[in-house]
Coordinates of C-alpha atoms in Angstrom, one line a residue:
X1 CA -95.9 125.0 90.4
X2 CA -99.6 124.1 90.7
X3 CA -102.2 125.9 88.6
X4 CA -104.3 128.3 90.6
X5 CA -107.9 127.2 91.1
X6 CA -110.4 129.7 89.8
X7 CA -113.4 131.0 91.8
X8 CA -116.4 131.8 89.6
X9 CA -119.6 133.6 90.4
X10 CA -122.7 132.4 88.5
X11 CA -125.4 134.8 87.5
X12 CA -128.6 132.8 86.6
X13 CA -130.7 135.3 84.6
X14 CA -134.4 135.3 83.8
X15 CA -135.9 138.3 81.9
X16 CA -132.9 140.4 82.6
X17 CA -132.7 139.8 86.4
X18 CA -130.5 137.5 88.4
X19 CA -132.6 134.8 90.0
X20 CA -131.9 131.9 92.3
X21 CA -133.9 128.9 93.6
X22 CA -133.4 125.4 94.8
X23 CA -133.0 122.6 92.2
X24 CA -133.8 125.3 89.6
X25 CA -137.3 125.8 91.0
X26 CA -139.0 128.5 93.1
X27 CA -136.8 131.2 91.6
X28 CA -136.5 134.5 93.5
X29 CA -135.0 137.8 92.5
X30 CA -131.4 138.4 93.5
X31 CA -130.6 141.7 91.7
X32 CA -129.4 143.4 88.6
X33 CA -126.7 141.3 86.8
X34 CA -124.5 144.2 85.9
X35 CA -124.5 145.6 89.4
X36 CA -123.7 142.1 90.9
X37 CA -121.0 141.5 88.3
X38 CA -119.3 144.7 89.4
X39 CA -119.5 143.8 93.0
X40 CA -117.9 140.4 92.4
X41 CA -115.2 141.9 90.2
X42 CA -114.4 144.2 93.1
X43 CA -114.2 141.2 95.5
X44 CA -111.6 139.5 93.2
X45 CA -113.7 136.9 91.4
X46 CA -111.7 135.2 88.6
X47 CA -114.5 134.7 86.2
X48 CA -118.3 135.2 85.7
X49 CA -120.7 132.7 84.3
X50 CA -123.9 134.0 83.0
X51 CA -126.8 131.5 82.4
X52 CA -130.1 132.4 80.9
X53 CA -132.1 129.8 82.7
X54 CA -135.3 130.1 80.6
X55 CA -133.7 130.8 77.2
X56 CA -134.3 127.3 75.7
X57 CA -138.0 128.2 75.4
X58 CA -138.0 132.0 75.3
X59 CA -137.0 135.2 73.6
X60 CA -133.3 135.7 74.1
X61 CA -132.9 139.4 73.2
X62 CA -132.4 140.5 76.8
X63 CA -129.4 138.1 77.0
X64 CA -127.4 140.0 74.4
X65 CA -128.2 143.4 76.0
X66 CA -127.2 142.3 79.5
X67 CA -124.0 140.5 78.2
X68 CA -122.9 143.6 76.4
X69 CA -123.6 145.9 79.4
X70 CA -121.8 143.4 81.7
X71 CA -118.8 143.1 79.4
X72 CA -118.5 146.9 79.3
X73 CA -118.2 147.1 83.1
X74 CA -116.0 144.2 84.1
X75 CA -112.8 142.9 82.5
X76 CA -112.6 139.3 83.7
X77 CA -113.5 136.3 81.6
X78 CA -117.3 136.0 81.0
X79 CA -118.9 132.6 80.1
X80 CA -122.5 132.8 78.7
X81 CA -124.9 130.0 78.2
X82 CA -128.6 129.4 77.7
X83 CA -130.5 128.9 74.5
X84 CA -127.3 128.5 72.3
X85 CA -128.4 126.5 69.3
X86 CA -126.0 127.2 66.5
X87 CA -122.5 128.5 65.5
X88 CA -124.2 131.8 64.6
X89 CA -125.5 132.1 68.2
X90 CA -121.9 131.6 69.5
X91 CA -120.6 134.2 67.1
X92 CA -123.2 136.7 68.2
X93 CA -122.5 136.1 71.9
X94 CA -118.7 136.5 71.4
X95 CA -119.4 139.8 69.5
X96 CA -121.6 140.9 72.5
X97 CA -118.7 140.5 74.8
X98 CA -118.6 136.8 75.9
X99 CA -115.2 135.1 76.2
X100 CA -116.6 131.6 76.4
X101 CA -120.0 130.1 75.5
X102 CA -121.8 127.2 77.2
X103 CA -124.0 124.7 75.4
X104 CA -126.2 122.0 76.8
X105 CA -129.7 121.3 75.3
X106 CA -128.8 121.8 71.6
X107 CA -125.6 119.8 72.0
X108 CA -127.5 116.8 73.4
X109 CA -130.0 117.0 70.6
X110 CA -127.2 117.2 68.0
X111 CA -123.7 116.4 69.3
X112 CA -122.1 117.5 66.0
X113 CA -122.8 121.1 67.2
X114 CA -119.9 120.7 69.7
X115 CA -117.4 119.9 66.9
X116 CA -118.8 122.7 64.7
X117 CA -118.3 125.3 67.4
X118 CA -114.8 124.0 68.3
X119 CA -113.7 123.9 64.7
X120 CA -114.9 127.5 64.1
X121 CA -113.8 129.2 67.3
X122 CA -111.4 126.8 69.1
X123 CA -112.0 124.5 72.0
X124 CA -111.1 127.3 74.5
X125 CA -114.3 129.1 73.6
X126 CA -116.6 126.1 74.2
X127 CA -117.9 125.1 77.6
X128 CA -120.1 122.0 77.9
X129 CA -122.8 123.0 80.4
X130 CA -123.7 119.6 82.0
X131 CA -126.9 119.8 84.2
X132 CA -126.7 116.4 85.9
X133 CA -129.1 114.4 88.1
X134 CA -128.7 111.1 89.9
X135 CA -130.7 108.4 88.2
X136 CA -133.6 107.2 90.4
X137 CA -134.5 103.6 90.9
X138 CA -138.0 102.1 90.7
X139 CA -138.3 102.8 94.4
X140 CA -137.7 106.5 93.8
X141 CA -134.4 106.6 95.6
X142 CA -131.3 108.0 93.9
X143 CA -128.8 105.4 92.5
X144 CA -125.0 105.7 91.9
X145 CA -125.6 106.6 88.2
X146 CA -125.9 110.0 86.8
X147 CA -128.0 111.2 83.8
X148 CA -128.2 114.4 81.8
X149 CA -131.1 117.0 81.9
X150 CA -132.0 119.6 79.3
X151 CA -134.0 122.9 79.2
X152 CA -132.6 124.3 82.3
X153 CA -132.8 121.1 84.3
X154 CA -136.5 120.7 83.5
X155 CA -136.3 117.6 81.2
X156 CA -134.5 114.4 82.2
X157 CA -132.7 112.6 79.4
X158 CA -131.8 108.9 79.4
X159 CA -128.1 109.7 78.7
X160 CA -125.3 108.7 81.0
X161 CA -123.7 112.0 82.2
X162 CA -120.2 110.7 82.6
X163 CA -120.1 109.1 79.2
X164 CA -121.6 112.3 77.7
X165 CA -119.0 114.5 79.3
X166 CA -116.2 112.3 77.9
X167 CA -117.8 112.3 74.4
X168 CA -118.2 116.1 74.4
X169 CA -114.6 116.6 75.4
X170 CA -113.5 114.3 72.5
X171 CA -115.7 116.3 70.1
X172 CA -114.0 119.5 71.2
X173 CA -115.5 120.9 74.4
X174 CA -112.6 122.8 76.2
X175 CA -114.2 122.8 79.6
X176 CA -117.0 121.1 81.5
X177 CA -119.3 123.1 83.7
X178 CA -120.5 120.3 85.9
X179 CA -123.7 121.3 87.7
X180 CA -125.3 118.9 90.2
X181 CA -129.1 119.5 89.8
X182 CA -129.7 117.5 93.0
X183 CA -127.3 119.8 95.0
X184 CA -128.3 123.1 93.3
X185 CA -129.3 125.7 95.8
X186 CA -129.3 123.2 98.7
X187 CA -126.1 124.6 100.2
X188 CA -125.2 121.1 101.4
X189 CA -121.9 121.0 99.6
X190 CA -120.8 119.9 96.1
X191 CA -121.5 116.4 94.8
X192 CA -118.0 115.0 95.2
X193 CA -118.8 111.6 93.8
X194 CA -120.0 113.2 90.6
X195 CA -116.8 115.3 90.3
X196 CA -114.6 112.3 90.8
X197 CA -116.3 110.2 88.2
X198 CA -116.1 112.9 85.5
X199 CA -112.5 113.7 86.5
X200 CA -111.6 110.1 85.7
X201 CA -113.3 110.4 82.3
X202 CA -112.1 113.7 81.0
X203 CA -108.8 115.6 80.7
X204 CA -110.3 119.1 80.2
X205 CA -110.9 121.5 83.1
X206 CA -113.9 120.9 85.3
X207 CA -115.9 123.6 86.9
X208 CA -117.7 122.3 90.0
X209 CA -121.2 123.8 90.4
X210 CA -124.2 123.2 92.7
X211 CA -124.4 123.0 96.4
X212 CA -121.9 125.5 97.8
X213 CA -123.1 126.6 101.3
X214 CA -120.1 127.6 103.4
X215 CA -116.5 128.5 102.8
X216 CA -115.3 125.1 103.7
X217 CA -117.3 123.4 100.9
X218 CA -114.9 124.6 98.1
X219 CA -111.6 122.9 98.9
X220 CA -113.1 119.4 98.9
X221 CA -114.4 119.9 95.4
X222 CA -110.9 120.8 94.3
X223 CA -109.5 117.7 96.0
X224 CA -112.2 115.6 94.1
X225 CA -110.8 116.9 90.8
X226 CA -112.3 120.3 90.1
X227 CA -110.1 123.0 88.4
X228 CA -112.6 125.8 89.3
X229 CA -115.4 126.2 91.8
X230 CA -118.6 128.1 91.1
X231 CA -121.3 129.5 93.4
X232 CA -124.3 131.7 93.1
X233 CA -126.8 132.1 96.0
X234 CA -124.1 132.3 98.8
X235 CA -122.7 135.3 96.9
X236 CA -125.9 136.9 95.8
X237 CA -127.5 136.9 99.2
X238 CA -124.3 138.0 101.1
X239 CA -123.6 134.8 103.0
X240 CA -120.1 134.7 101.6
X241 CA -117.7 137.0 99.8
X242 CA -115.3 135.8 97.1
X243 CA -112.4 136.8 99.3
X244 CA -113.7 134.7 102.2
X245 CA -113.9 131.7 99.9
X246 CA -110.4 132.2 98.6
X247 CA -109.1 132.6 102.2
X248 CA -110.7 129.3 103.3
X249 CA -109.3 127.6 100.2
X250 CA -105.8 128.9 100.9
X251 CA -106.0 127.7 104.5
X252 CA -106.9 124.3 103.2
X253 CA -103.8 124.3 101.0
X254 CA -105.4 125.1 97.6
X255 CA -103.6 127.5 95.4
X256 CA -105.9 130.4 94.3
X257 CA -105.3 133.6 92.4

């Protein structure tokens, strides 16, 4: 029996409000995170991912408050990321109601953090949040290589994304949230090449993120190797419901919950 593919709604939060842009820029308000979480729960979403998109350089107090209020209203797994720098941050988020915690910027700066979190809380708690861009050549055109970014996609890092995902999994990351920064918010479909490359490199679950625009975009991501599919703007602005996505995936032969 095949394992059911999870459908995840992502709440990108800035100053306590859900926001969405294109390639992480030109953010616009999309609503109250707790209200949206309750809507998606009612639609049958399998998990929620909550990302504080400005936390790496800002005050994170709002995050804990919103996480707590969200966890009190919905009873599905909640992953929280943004500005997580230490084992103590993870502990505090878990106490606030998170089930899993995502790390990116701090883990790239100090990879030992991945092992420290996994040793303390278990790999099942730790999600590597990988914000990935295609490397660009001297002519400015994208190449077939992928590199990492930090600080909510704002800072490019000369670090091979596929190699980094594999290393983080070896250090103890239990899941890879694989976000294509090039596809983010474009609604042109997931970066299937990126998913395939990371799938070949890691054995932990992969969450495909970035680029969902229509119901038919999700099944190809699963075929490329994703264990879960994530979307934000198509849900926030009412273009698609979770149930419509699941129906399209079932029709394409994908097992969903």
